[in-house]
């Protein structure tokens, strides 16, 4: 007989909230499934991650890269489904989604949801948002923004173990069926530059290489690099010494290519993505960058459209250093001194003697920096207004332009990507006109004599046009984002950013507060109180009853570290997201606005 006291029963793990996952519906149908329409029942027994994304969004592209390792490691138990949820009208076109899935090498099923039906079912408020569903079909977590790879890895492993023990885990091949490859000389080219030889150098983005084409713009002279050297390269700029600087976008680096010797050299970036708190200046090879999208030579430096953090940086070849030149990392359209300006995914640059022109894609804007380093907006009004409208600059509209090119007469050509058009802005007259239509996602243009050569990214080619003396007449179209506004009550509004540190981690408070919250609004008059920066992830806002609608801009960041007292150097992770929440102020609206950064809203 054993008189020893029985061992205490371990406390059960806290139960996760269980919410039944709504069905996946989308009018555009399914991609990467071999033609099969998937239902949630087909995915039962697997851990499922829904990735709500749209292909214009640089943060969504970052998350696609974050998920690749997880997807590969757990390929027999985990299914990732991309739910494509458009912001721009062009992104609701099915062929555009098909192109984007190939362009960005999405190797999992994608639901094309042009009317945001599944987005609404899951009450999503931001791109990107990740929703985790367990093998029994219940939602167990939601994450918005970037930096959640470690938390997802921990949760997936936990769900695998739990459902293996319950007998509810099903292993095997997933539903992904790759599409047939297509043979073309270029595949989603990004940018082009005219070499001193008269040939063109093109960033062949999806094939991770540069391609030199003869003067005809068609004949392949040579291919340079490949995935071991470049990853989705974009911008190109000719330097005074004849070398070409390359924005090696997904490698978060700048490289030079010497057309004479063929030598490729990294000149800036570490290969790691820049996060809040990282250095913003210093020796170029020691400072992290974030998705450099275009480059231009101006005022003796390489200027960099740092799309991933909504800033403009510079690289100085004399000192071998980089630094931030303009932008705060906040996403939006704010002019003024360079250090105070806001950008939204700047993606195209062009230099003239007195201006650096910028295609600011997410605000559908054409902007510039003058020689006094002050930022101005020539065309564009903000994150949610876009369209195809010519005329006076204060009324004209673009739709997600990716390129800008200086023309010989002092005007600029804008590669108006999602309008499939080449547009022109004349600073002298203040007028916007359309030079050419029926292009397919133009992303850059190069002037060659009296011609302009356009990079037709989604037609996989360069297209030569004669610079027209007269503009093309087009019917005016104006759009606003189709996201539904959130009804909120006038007066006091409680803003809660929900953040639960991943299992095994805690907020990193070693060097002070580990959270940050920034709030502003468009128009500014929408907020009577509560705007500005603070360290709490909640805020009491005061809404102006005189302003009936607008957009709340919310930026949140939280840093968490491994919770192990024995580890002197715990691994830490930054979680961050920007929200632009369209709101309608109405008497019966909500008095609380929850935004989920990580976890579930209780």
PDB file of N, CA, C and O in Angstrom, residues 182-253:
ATOM      1  N   UNK A 182       4.584  29.827 -68.243  1.00  0.00           N
ATOM      2  CA  UNK A 182       4.416  30.442 -69.559  1.00  0.00           C
ATOM      3  C   UNK A 182       5.778  30.943 -70.027  1.00  0.00           C
ATOM      4  O   UNK A 182       6.526  31.548 -69.269  1.00  0.00           O
ATOM      5  N   UNK A 183       6.112  30.701 -71.293  1.00  0.00           N
ATOM      6  CA  UNK A 183       7.412  31.098 -71.845  1.00  0.00           C
ATOM      7  C   UNK A 183       7.327  32.497 -72.447  1.00  0.00           C
ATOM      8  O   UNK A 183       6.581  32.721 -73.394  1.00  0.00           O
ATOM      9  N   UNK A 184       8.053  33.446 -71.862  1.00  0.00           N
ATOM     10  CA  UNK A 184       8.209  34.795 -72.429  1.00  0.00           C
ATOM     11  C   UNK A 184       9.630  35.254 -72.117  1.00  0.00           C
ATOM     12  O   UNK A 184      10.259  34.754 -71.174  1.00  0.00           O
ATOM     13  N   UNK A 185      10.159  36.197 -72.902  1.00  0.00           N
ATOM     14  CA  UNK A 185      11.530  36.668 -72.660  1.00  0.00           C
ATOM     15  C   UNK A 185      11.642  37.407 -71.333  1.00  0.00           C
ATOM     16  O   UNK A 185      12.641  37.305 -70.628  1.00  0.00           O
ATOM     17  N   UNK A 186      10.608  38.184 -70.989  1.00  0.00           N
ATOM     18  CA  UNK A 186      10.552  38.878 -69.707  1.00  0.00           C
ATOM     19  C   UNK A 186       9.341  38.356 -68.950  1.00  0.00           C
ATOM     20  O   UNK A 186       8.368  37.897 -69.550  1.00  0.00           O
ATOM     21  N   UNK A 187       9.392  38.438 -67.616  1.00  0.00           N
ATOM     22  CA  UNK A 187       8.237  38.020 -66.809  1.00  0.00           C
ATOM     23  C   UNK A 187       8.006  39.071 -65.735  1.00  0.00           C
ATOM     24  O   UNK A 187       8.784  39.200 -64.802  1.00  0.00           O
ATOM     25  N   UNK A 188       6.961  39.840 -65.909  1.00  0.00           N
ATOM     26  CA  UNK A 188       6.611  40.950 -65.010  1.00  0.00           C
ATOM     27  C   UNK A 188       7.811  41.875 -64.768  1.00  0.00           C
ATOM     28  O   UNK A 188       8.264  42.046 -63.639  1.00  0.00           O
ATOM     29  N   UNK A 189       8.351  42.448 -65.866  1.00  0.00           N
ATOM     30  CA  UNK A 189       9.453  43.400 -65.683  1.00  0.00           C
ATOM     31  C   UNK A 189       8.999  44.592 -64.847  1.00  0.00           C
ATOM     32  O   UNK A 189       7.823  44.984 -64.884  1.00  0.00           O
ATOM     33  N   UNK A 190       9.944  45.179 -64.099  1.00  0.00           N
ATOM     34  CA  UNK A 190       9.593  46.273 -63.198  1.00  0.00           C
ATOM     35  C   UNK A 190      10.023  47.633 -63.709  1.00  0.00           C
ATOM     36  O   UNK A 190       9.201  48.523 -63.921  1.00  0.00           O
ATOM     37  N   UNK A 191      11.309  47.827 -63.903  1.00  0.00           N
ATOM     38  CA  UNK A 191      11.852  49.128 -64.308  1.00  0.00           C
ATOM     39  C   UNK A 191      12.868  48.917 -65.426  1.00  0.00           C
ATOM     40  O   UNK A 191      13.344  47.798 -65.662  1.00  0.00           O
ATOM     41  N   UNK A 192      13.219  50.032 -66.111  1.00  0.00           N
ATOM     42  CA  UNK A 192      14.195  49.961 -67.200  1.00  0.00           C
ATOM     43  C   UNK A 192      15.052  51.216 -67.187  1.00  0.00           C
ATOM     44  O   UNK A 192      14.650  52.270 -66.676  1.00  0.00           O
ATOM     45  N   UNK A 193      16.246  51.089 -67.766  1.00  0.00           N
ATOM     46  CA  UNK A 193      17.139  52.234 -67.891  1.00  0.00           C
ATOM     47  C   UNK A 193      17.867  52.101 -69.229  1.00  0.00           C
ATOM     48  O   UNK A 193      18.108  50.987 -69.718  1.00  0.00           O
ATOM     49  N   UNK A 194      18.178  53.240 -69.834  1.00  0.00           N
ATOM     50  CA  UNK A 194      18.915  53.256 -71.093  1.00  0.00           C
ATOM     51  C   UNK A 194      20.405  53.280 -70.781  1.00  0.00           C
ATOM     52  O   UNK A 194      20.890  54.179 -70.082  1.00  0.00           O
ATOM     53  N   UNK A 195      21.139  52.294 -71.281  1.00  0.00           N
ATOM     54  CA  UNK A 195      22.579  52.216 -71.050  1.00  0.00           C
ATOM     55  C   UNK A 195      23.318  53.129 -72.024  1.00  0.00           C
ATOM     56  O   UNK A 195      22.773  53.555 -73.053  1.00  0.00           O
ATOM     57  N   UNK A 196      24.589  53.409 -71.731  1.00  0.00           N
ATOM     58  CA  UNK A 196      25.400  54.261 -72.607  1.00  0.00           C
ATOM     59  C   UNK A 196      25.562  53.645 -73.992  1.00  0.00           C
ATOM     60  O   UNK A 196      25.750  54.363 -74.979  1.00  0.00           O
ATOM     61  N   UNK A 197      25.442  52.327 -74.088  1.00  0.00           N
ATOM     62  CA  UNK A 197      25.568  51.627 -75.373  1.00  0.00           C
ATOM     63  C   UNK A 197      24.346  51.822 -76.265  1.00  0.00           C
ATOM     64  O   UNK A 197      24.381  51.499 -77.459  1.00  0.00           O
ATOM     65  N   UNK A 198      23.245  52.339 -75.689  1.00  0.00           N
ATOM     66  CA  UNK A 198      21.996  52.430 -76.427  1.00  0.00           C
ATOM     67  C   UNK A 198      21.074  51.258 -76.180  1.00  0.00           C
ATOM     68  O   UNK A 198      19.909  51.268 -76.605  1.00  0.00           O
ATOM     69  N   UNK A 199      21.579  50.228 -75.497  1.00  0.00           N
ATOM     70  CA  UNK A 199      20.734  49.094 -75.114  1.00  0.00           C
ATOM     71  C   UNK A 199      19.924  49.446 -73.869  1.00  0.00           C
ATOM     72  O   UNK A 199      20.200  50.435 -73.184  1.00  0.00           O
ATOM     73  N   UNK A 200      18.943  48.605 -73.587  1.00  0.00           N
ATOM     74  CA  UNK A 200      18.123  48.769 -72.386  1.00  0.00           C
ATOM     75  C   UNK A 200      18.518  47.732 -71.345  1.00  0.00           C
ATOM     76  O   UNK A 200      18.797  46.569 -71.684  1.00  0.00           O
ATOM     77  N   UNK A 201      18.536  48.133 -70.084  1.00  0.00           N
ATOM     78  CA  UNK A 201      18.655  47.182 -68.982  1.00  0.00           C
ATOM     79  C   UNK A 201      17.315  47.171 -68.258  1.00  0.00           C
ATOM     80  O   UNK A 201      16.776  48.232 -67.907  1.00  0.00           O
ATOM     81  N   UNK A 202      16.760  45.965 -68.055  1.00  0.00           N
ATOM     82  CA  UNK A 202      15.424  45.813 -67.499  1.00  0.00           C
ATOM     83  C   UNK A 202      15.497  44.930 -66.261  1.00  0.00           C
ATOM     84  O   UNK A 202      16.205  43.901 -66.262  1.00  0.00           O
ATOM     85  N   UNK A 203      14.783  45.305 -65.210  1.00  0.00           N
ATOM     86  CA  UNK A 203      14.685  44.412 -64.038  1.00  0.00           C
ATOM     87  C   UNK A 203      13.572  43.406 -64.324  1.00  0.00           C
ATOM     88  O   UNK A 203      12.402  43.774 -64.417  1.00  0.00           O
ATOM     89  N   UNK A 204      13.961  42.160 -64.507  1.00  0.00           N
ATOM     90  CA  UNK A 204      13.014  41.079 -64.832  1.00  0.00           C
ATOM     91  C   UNK A 204      12.583  40.470 -63.502  1.00  0.00           C
ATOM     92  O   UNK A 204      13.103  39.459 -63.046  1.00  0.00           O
ATOM     93  N   UNK A 205      11.601  41.122 -62.883  1.00  0.00           N
ATOM     94  CA  UNK A 205      11.369  40.991 -61.448  1.00  0.00           C
ATOM     95  C   UNK A 205      11.039  39.568 -61.014  1.00  0.00           C
ATOM     96  O   UNK A 205      11.643  39.034 -60.075  1.00  0.00           O
ATOM     97  N   UNK A 206      10.077  38.930 -61.662  1.00  0.00           N
ATOM     98  CA  UNK A 206       9.631  37.622 -61.192  1.00  0.00           C
ATOM     99  C   UNK A 206      10.688  36.537 -61.409  1.00  0.00           C
ATOM    100  O   UNK A 206      10.702  35.537 -60.699  1.00  0.00           O
ATOM    101  N   UNK A 207      11.588  36.757 -62.381  1.00  0.00           N
ATOM    102  CA  UNK A 207      12.669  35.773 -62.597  1.00  0.00           C
ATOM    103  C   UNK A 207      13.944  36.156 -61.855  1.00  0.00           C
ATOM    104  O   UNK A 207      14.986  35.540 -62.049  1.00  0.00           O
ATOM    105  N   UNK A 208      13.878  37.197 -61.020  1.00  0.00           N
ATOM    106  CA  UNK A 208      14.977  37.553 -60.113  1.00  0.00           C
ATOM    107  C   UNK A 208      16.277  37.833 -60.869  1.00  0.00           C
ATOM    108  O   UNK A 208      17.357  37.410 -60.445  1.00  0.00           O
ATOM    109  N   UNK A 209      16.169  38.569 -61.988  1.00  0.00           N
ATOM    110  CA  UNK A 209      17.369  38.844 -62.773  1.00  0.00           C
ATOM    111  C   UNK A 209      17.246  40.188 -63.482  1.00  0.00           C
ATOM    112  O   UNK A 209      16.199  40.820 -63.470  1.00  0.00           O
ATOM    113  N   UNK A 210      18.348  40.624 -64.064  1.00  0.00           N
ATOM    114  CA  UNK A 210      18.346  41.743 -64.980  1.00  0.00           C
ATOM    115  C   UNK A 210      18.481  41.195 -66.385  1.00  0.00           C
ATOM    116  O   UNK A 210      19.142  40.168 -66.601  1.00  0.00           O
ATOM    117  N   UNK A 211      17.868  41.861 -67.358  1.00  0.00           N
ATOM    118  CA  UNK A 211      17.982  41.443 -68.753  1.00  0.00           C
ATOM    119  C   UNK A 211      18.410  42.649 -69.573  1.00  0.00           C
ATOM    120  O   UNK A 211      17.795  43.717 -69.484  1.00  0.00           O
ATOM    121  N   UNK A 212      19.478  42.475 -70.368  1.00  0.00           N
ATOM    122  CA  UNK A 212      19.879  43.508 -71.307  1.00  0.00           C
ATOM    123  C   UNK A 212      19.232  43.220 -72.653  1.00  0.00           C
ATOM    124  O   UNK A 212      19.346  42.116 -73.192  1.00  0.00           O
ATOM    125  N   UNK A 213      18.527  44.214 -73.180  1.00  0.00           N
ATOM    126  CA  UNK A 213      17.876  44.107 -74.482  1.00  0.00           C
ATOM    127  C   UNK A 213      18.564  45.035 -75.473  1.00  0.00           C
ATOM    128  O   UNK A 213      19.045  46.116 -75.099  1.00  0.00           O
ATOM    129  N   UNK A 214      18.585  44.639 -76.737  1.00  0.00           N
ATOM    130  CA  UNK A 214      19.169  45.481 -77.779  1.00  0.00           C
ATOM    131  C   UNK A 214      18.336  46.746 -77.968  1.00  0.00           C
ATOM    132  O   UNK A 214      17.274  46.911 -77.355  1.00  0.00           O
ATOM    133  N   UNK A 215      18.799  47.634 -78.860  1.00  0.00           N
ATOM    134  CA  UNK A 215      18.134  48.921 -79.053  1.00  0.00           C
ATOM    135  C   UNK A 215      16.686  48.774 -79.510  1.00  0.00           C
ATOM    136  O   UNK A 215      15.882  49.684 -79.317  1.00  0.00           O
ATOM    137  N   UNK A 216      16.345  47.609 -80.104  1.00  0.00           N
ATOM    138  CA  UNK A 216      14.956  47.409 -80.527  1.00  0.00           C
ATOM    139  C   UNK A 216      14.015  47.137 -79.354  1.00  0.00           C
ATOM    140  O   UNK A 216      12.797  47.085 -79.522  1.00  0.00           O
ATOM    141  N   UNK A 217      14.578  46.944 -78.152  1.00  0.00           N
ATOM    142  CA  UNK A 217      13.764  46.698 -76.974  1.00  0.00           C
ATOM    143  C   UNK A 217      13.189  45.298 -76.918  1.00  0.00           C
ATOM    144  O   UNK A 217      12.345  45.017 -76.052  1.00  0.00           O
ATOM    145  N   UNK A 218      13.620  44.417 -77.819  1.00  0.00           N
ATOM    146  CA  UNK A 218      13.053  43.068 -77.878  1.00  0.00           C
ATOM    147  C   UNK A 218      14.114  41.964 -77.829  1.00  0.00           C
ATOM    148  O   UNK A 218      13.913  40.940 -77.185  1.00  0.00           O
ATOM    149  N   UNK A 219      15.221  42.167 -78.532  1.00  0.00           N
ATOM    150  CA  UNK A 219      16.225  41.118 -78.654  1.00  0.00           C
ATOM    151  C   UNK A 219      17.037  40.997 -77.363  1.00  0.00           C
ATOM    152  O   UNK A 219      17.631  41.988 -76.898  1.00  0.00           O
ATOM    153  N   UNK A 220      17.082  39.797 -76.784  1.00  0.00           N
ATOM    154  CA  UNK A 220      17.830  39.574 -75.543  1.00  0.00           C
ATOM    155  C   UNK A 220      19.322  39.490 -75.851  1.00  0.00           C
ATOM    156  O   UNK A 220      19.758  38.669 -76.659  1.00  0.00           O
ATOM    157  N   UNK A 221      20.089  40.365 -75.207  1.00  0.00           N
ATOM    158  CA  UNK A 221      21.543  40.364 -75.360  1.00  0.00           C
ATOM    159  C   UNK A 221      22.181  39.467 -74.300  1.00  0.00           C
ATOM    160  O   UNK A 221      23.047  38.650 -74.586  1.00  0.00           O
ATOM    161  N   UNK A 222      21.730  39.605 -73.059  1.00  0.00           N
ATOM    162  CA  UNK A 222      22.249  38.744 -71.974  1.00  0.00           C
ATOM    163  C   UNK A 222      21.329  38.847 -70.766  1.00  0.00           C
ATOM    164  O   UNK A 222      20.554  39.795 -70.638  1.00  0.00           O
ATOM    165  N   UNK A 223      21.447  37.835 -69.920  1.00  0.00           N
ATOM    166  CA  UNK A 223      20.722  37.801 -68.653  1.00  0.00           C
ATOM    167  C   UNK A 223      21.745  37.864 -67.519  1.00  0.00           C
ATOM    168  O   UNK A 223      22.793  37.215 -67.598  1.00  0.00           O
ATOM    169  N   UNK A 224      21.410  38.626 -66.493  1.00  0.00           N
ATOM    170  CA  UNK A 224      22.375  38.895 -65.415  1.00  0.00           C
ATOM    171  C   UNK A 224      21.762  38.496 -64.087  1.00  0.00           C
ATOM    172  O   UNK A 224      20.641  38.882 -63.765  1.00  0.00           O
ATOM    173  N   UNK A 225      22.513  37.755 -63.297  1.00  0.00           N
ATOM    174  CA  UNK A 225      22.063  37.407 -61.943  1.00  0.00           C
ATOM    175  C   UNK A 225      21.146  36.219 -61.945  1.00  0.00           C
ATOM    176  O   UNK A 225      21.329  35.253 -62.678  1.00  0.00           O
ATOM    177  N   UNK A 226      20.130  36.278 -61.131  1.00  0.00           N
ATOM    178  CA  UNK A 226      19.253  35.140 -60.870  1.00  0.00           C
ATOM    179  C   UNK A 226      18.955  35.139 -59.388  1.00  0.00           C
ATOM    180  O   UNK A 226      19.389  36.028 -58.642  1.00  0.00           O
ATOM    181  N   UNK A 227      18.206  34.122 -58.925  1.00  0.00           N
ATOM    182  CA  UNK A 227      17.718  34.160 -57.543  1.00  0.00           C
ATOM    183  C   UNK A 227      18.831  34.158 -56.515  1.00  0.00           C
ATOM    184  O   UNK A 227      18.666  34.667 -55.409  1.00  0.00           O
ATOM    185  N   UNK A 228      20.004  33.607 -56.853  1.00  0.00           N
ATOM    186  CA  UNK A 228      21.114  33.646 -55.897  1.00  0.00           C
ATOM    187  C   UNK A 228      21.683  35.040 -55.732  1.00  0.00           C
ATOM    188  O   UNK A 228      22.329  35.339 -54.728  1.00  0.00           O
ATOM    189  N   UNK A 229      21.429  35.930 -56.706  1.00  0.00           N
ATOM    190  CA  UNK A 229      21.996  37.272 -56.681  1.00  0.00           C
ATOM    191  C   UNK A 229      20.959  38.338 -56.372  1.00  0.00           C
ATOM    192  O   UNK A 229      21.196  39.252 -55.588  1.00  0.00           O
ATOM    193  N   UNK A 230      19.776  38.241 -57.014  1.00  0.00           N
ATOM    194  CA  UNK A 230      18.700  39.211 -56.819  1.00  0.00           C
ATOM    195  C   UNK A 230      17.432  38.505 -56.375  1.00  0.00           C
ATOM    196  O   UNK A 230      17.230  37.324 -56.685  1.00  0.00           O
ATOM    197  N   UNK A 231      16.563  39.248 -55.679  1.00  0.00           N
ATOM    198  CA  UNK A 231      15.218  38.758 -55.381  1.00  0.00           C
ATOM    199  C   UNK A 231      14.223  39.875 -55.675  1.00  0.00           C
ATOM    200  O   UNK A 231      14.210  40.896 -55.003  1.00  0.00           O
ATOM    201  N   UNK A 232      13.469  39.671 -56.739  1.00  0.00           N
ATOM    202  CA  UNK A 232      12.479  40.643 -57.202  1.00  0.00           C
ATOM    203  C   UNK A 232      13.078  42.042 -57.312  1.00  0.00           C
ATOM    204  O   UNK A 232      12.574  42.996 -56.697  1.00  0.00           O
ATOM    205  N   UNK A 233      14.137  42.206 -58.125  1.00  0.00           N
ATOM    206  CA  UNK A 233      14.709  43.545 -58.294  1.00  0.00           C
ATOM    207  C   UNK A 233      13.714  44.468 -58.973  1.00  0.00           C
ATOM    208  O   UNK A 233      12.893  44.038 -59.784  1.00  0.00           O
ATOM    209  N   UNK A 234      13.813  45.759 -58.656  1.00  0.00           N
ATOM    210  CA  UNK A 234      12.929  46.760 -59.251  1.00  0.00           C
ATOM    211  C   UNK A 234      13.744  47.904 -59.856  1.00  0.00           C
ATOM    212  O   UNK A 234      14.179  47.816 -60.984  1.00  0.00           O
ATOM    213  N   UNK A 235      13.960  48.984 -59.101  1.00  0.00           N
ATOM    214  CA  UNK A 235      14.494  50.212 -59.662  1.00  0.00           C
ATOM    215  C   UNK A 235      15.916  50.123 -60.162  1.00  0.00           C
ATOM    216  O   UNK A 235      16.759  49.396 -59.617  1.00  0.00           O
ATOM    217  N   UNK A 236      16.202  50.907 -61.214  1.00  0.00           N
ATOM    218  CA  UNK A 236      17.523  50.979 -61.822  1.00  0.00           C
ATOM    219  C   UNK A 236      17.865  52.442 -62.069  1.00  0.00           C
ATOM    220  O   UNK A 236      16.996  53.223 -62.474  1.00  0.00           O
ATOM    221  N   UNK A 237      19.123  52.825 -61.850  1.00  0.00           N
ATOM    222  CA  UNK A 237      19.561  54.187 -62.151  1.00  0.00           C
ATOM    223  C   UNK A 237      21.001  54.146 -62.626  1.00  0.00           C
ATOM    224  O   UNK A 237      21.842  53.440 -62.050  1.00  0.00           O
ATOM    225  N   UNK A 238      21.262  54.909 -63.690  1.00  0.00           N
ATOM    226  CA  UNK A 238      22.616  54.991 -64.239  1.00  0.00           C
ATOM    227  C   UNK A 238      23.430  55.989 -63.415  1.00  0.00           C
ATOM    228  O   UNK A 238      22.983  57.124 -63.172  1.00  0.00           O
ATOM    229  N   UNK A 239      24.599  55.565 -62.964  1.00  0.00           N
ATOM    230  CA  UNK A 239      25.474  56.422 -62.168  1.00  0.00           C
ATOM    231  C   UNK A 239      26.464  57.144 -63.085  1.00  0.00           C
ATOM    232  O   UNK A 239      26.706  56.706 -64.221  1.00  0.00           O
ATOM    233  N   UNK A 240      27.079  58.233 -62.609  1.00  0.00           N
ATOM    234  CA  UNK A 240      28.030  58.971 -63.452  1.00  0.00           C
ATOM    235  C   UNK A 240      29.198  58.126 -63.953  1.00  0.00           C
ATOM    236  O   UNK A 240      29.756  58.417 -65.018  1.00  0.00           O
ATOM    237  N   UNK A 241      29.575  57.078 -63.221  1.00  0.00           N
ATOM    238  CA  UNK A 241      30.712  56.249 -63.653  1.00  0.00           C
ATOM    239  C   UNK A 241      30.312  55.145 -64.625  1.00  0.00           C
ATOM    240  O   UNK A 241      31.135  54.303 -64.995  1.00  0.00           O
ATOM    241  N   UNK A 242      29.035  55.120 -65.046  1.00  0.00           N
ATOM    242  CA  UNK A 242      28.594  54.127 -66.014  1.00  0.00           C
ATOM    243  C   UNK A 242      28.013  52.867 -65.404  1.00  0.00           C
ATOM    244  O   UNK A 242      27.418  52.055 -66.115  1.00  0.00           O
ATOM    245  N   UNK A 243      28.181  52.697 -64.099  1.00  0.00           N
ATOM    246  CA  UNK A 243      27.547  51.557 -63.432  1.00  0.00           C
ATOM    247  C   UNK A 243      26.052  51.820 -63.248  1.00  0.00           C
ATOM    248  O   UNK A 243      25.603  52.965 -63.328  1.00  0.00           O
ATOM    249  N   UNK A 244      25.313  50.759 -62.972  1.00  0.00           N
ATOM    250  CA  UNK A 244      23.881  50.876 -62.717  1.00  0.00           C
ATOM    251  C   UNK A 244      23.619  50.466 -61.275  1.00  0.00           C
ATOM    252  O   UNK A 244      24.090  49.406 -60.824  1.00  0.00           O
ATOM    253  N   UNK A 245      22.903  51.305 -60.517  1.00  0.00           N
ATOM    254  CA  UNK A 245      22.509  50.914 -59.169  1.00  0.00           C
ATOM    255  C   UNK A 245      21.145  50.236 -59.260  1.00  0.00           C
ATOM    256  O   UNK A 245      20.264  50.678 -60.004  1.00  0.00           O
ATOM    257  N   UNK A 246      20.998  49.135 -58.531  1.00  0.00           N
ATOM    258  CA  UNK A 246      19.813  48.281 -58.600  1.00  0.00           C
ATOM    259  C   UNK A 246      19.141  48.241 -57.224  1.00  0.00           C
ATOM    260  O   UNK A 246      19.802  47.984 -56.214  1.00  0.00           O
ATOM    261  N   UNK A 247      17.829  48.493 -57.199  1.00  0.00           N
ATOM    262  CA  UNK A 247      17.052  48.291 -55.971  1.00  0.00           C
ATOM    263  C   UNK A 247      16.698  46.811 -55.900  1.00  0.00           C
ATOM    264  O   UNK A 247      15.808  46.337 -56.609  1.00  0.00           O
ATOM    265  N   UNK A 248      17.427  46.068 -55.056  1.00  0.00           N
ATOM    266  CA  UNK A 248      17.214  44.618 -54.910  1.00  0.00           C
ATOM    267  C   UNK A 248      16.142  44.435 -53.835  1.00  0.00           C
ATOM    268  O   UNK A 248      16.429  44.197 -52.669  1.00  0.00           O
ATOM    269  N   UNK A 249      14.886  44.531 -54.253  1.00  0.00           N
ATOM    270  CA  UNK A 249      13.787  44.847 -53.350  1.00  0.00           C
ATOM    271  C   UNK A 249      13.602  43.839 -52.227  1.00  0.00           C
ATOM    272  O   UNK A 249      13.570  44.198 -51.048  1.00  0.00           O
ATOM    273  N   UNK A 250      13.439  42.565 -52.555  1.00  0.00           N
ATOM    274  CA  UNK A 250      13.129  41.576 -51.512  1.00  0.00           C
ATOM    275  C   UNK A 250      14.380  41.195 -50.712  1.00  0.00           C
ATOM    276  O   UNK A 250      14.274  40.689 -49.597  1.00  0.00           O
ATOM    277  N   UNK A 251      15.569  41.474 -51.254  1.00  0.00           N
ATOM    278  CA  UNK A 251      16.797  41.306 -50.464  1.00  0.00           C
ATOM    279  C   UNK A 251      17.074  42.526 -49.587  1.00  0.00           C
ATOM    280  O   UNK A 251      18.076  42.549 -48.872  1.00  0.00           O
ATOM    281  N   UNK A 252      16.208  43.555 -49.660  1.00  0.00           N
ATOM    282  CA  UNK A 252      16.363  44.769 -48.839  1.00  0.00           C
ATOM    283  C   UNK A 252      17.787  45.326 -48.971  1.00  0.00           C
ATOM    284  O   UNK A 252      18.480  45.573 -47.979  1.00  0.00           O
ATOM    285  N   UNK A 253      18.212  45.515 -50.231  1.00  0.00           N
ATOM    286  CA  UNK A 253      19.593  45.938 -50.479  1.00  0.00           C
ATOM    287  C   UNK A 253      19.673  46.787 -51.743  1.00  0.00           C
ATOM    288  O   UNK A 253      18.770  46.783 -52.584  1.00  0.00           O
TER     289      UNK A 253
END
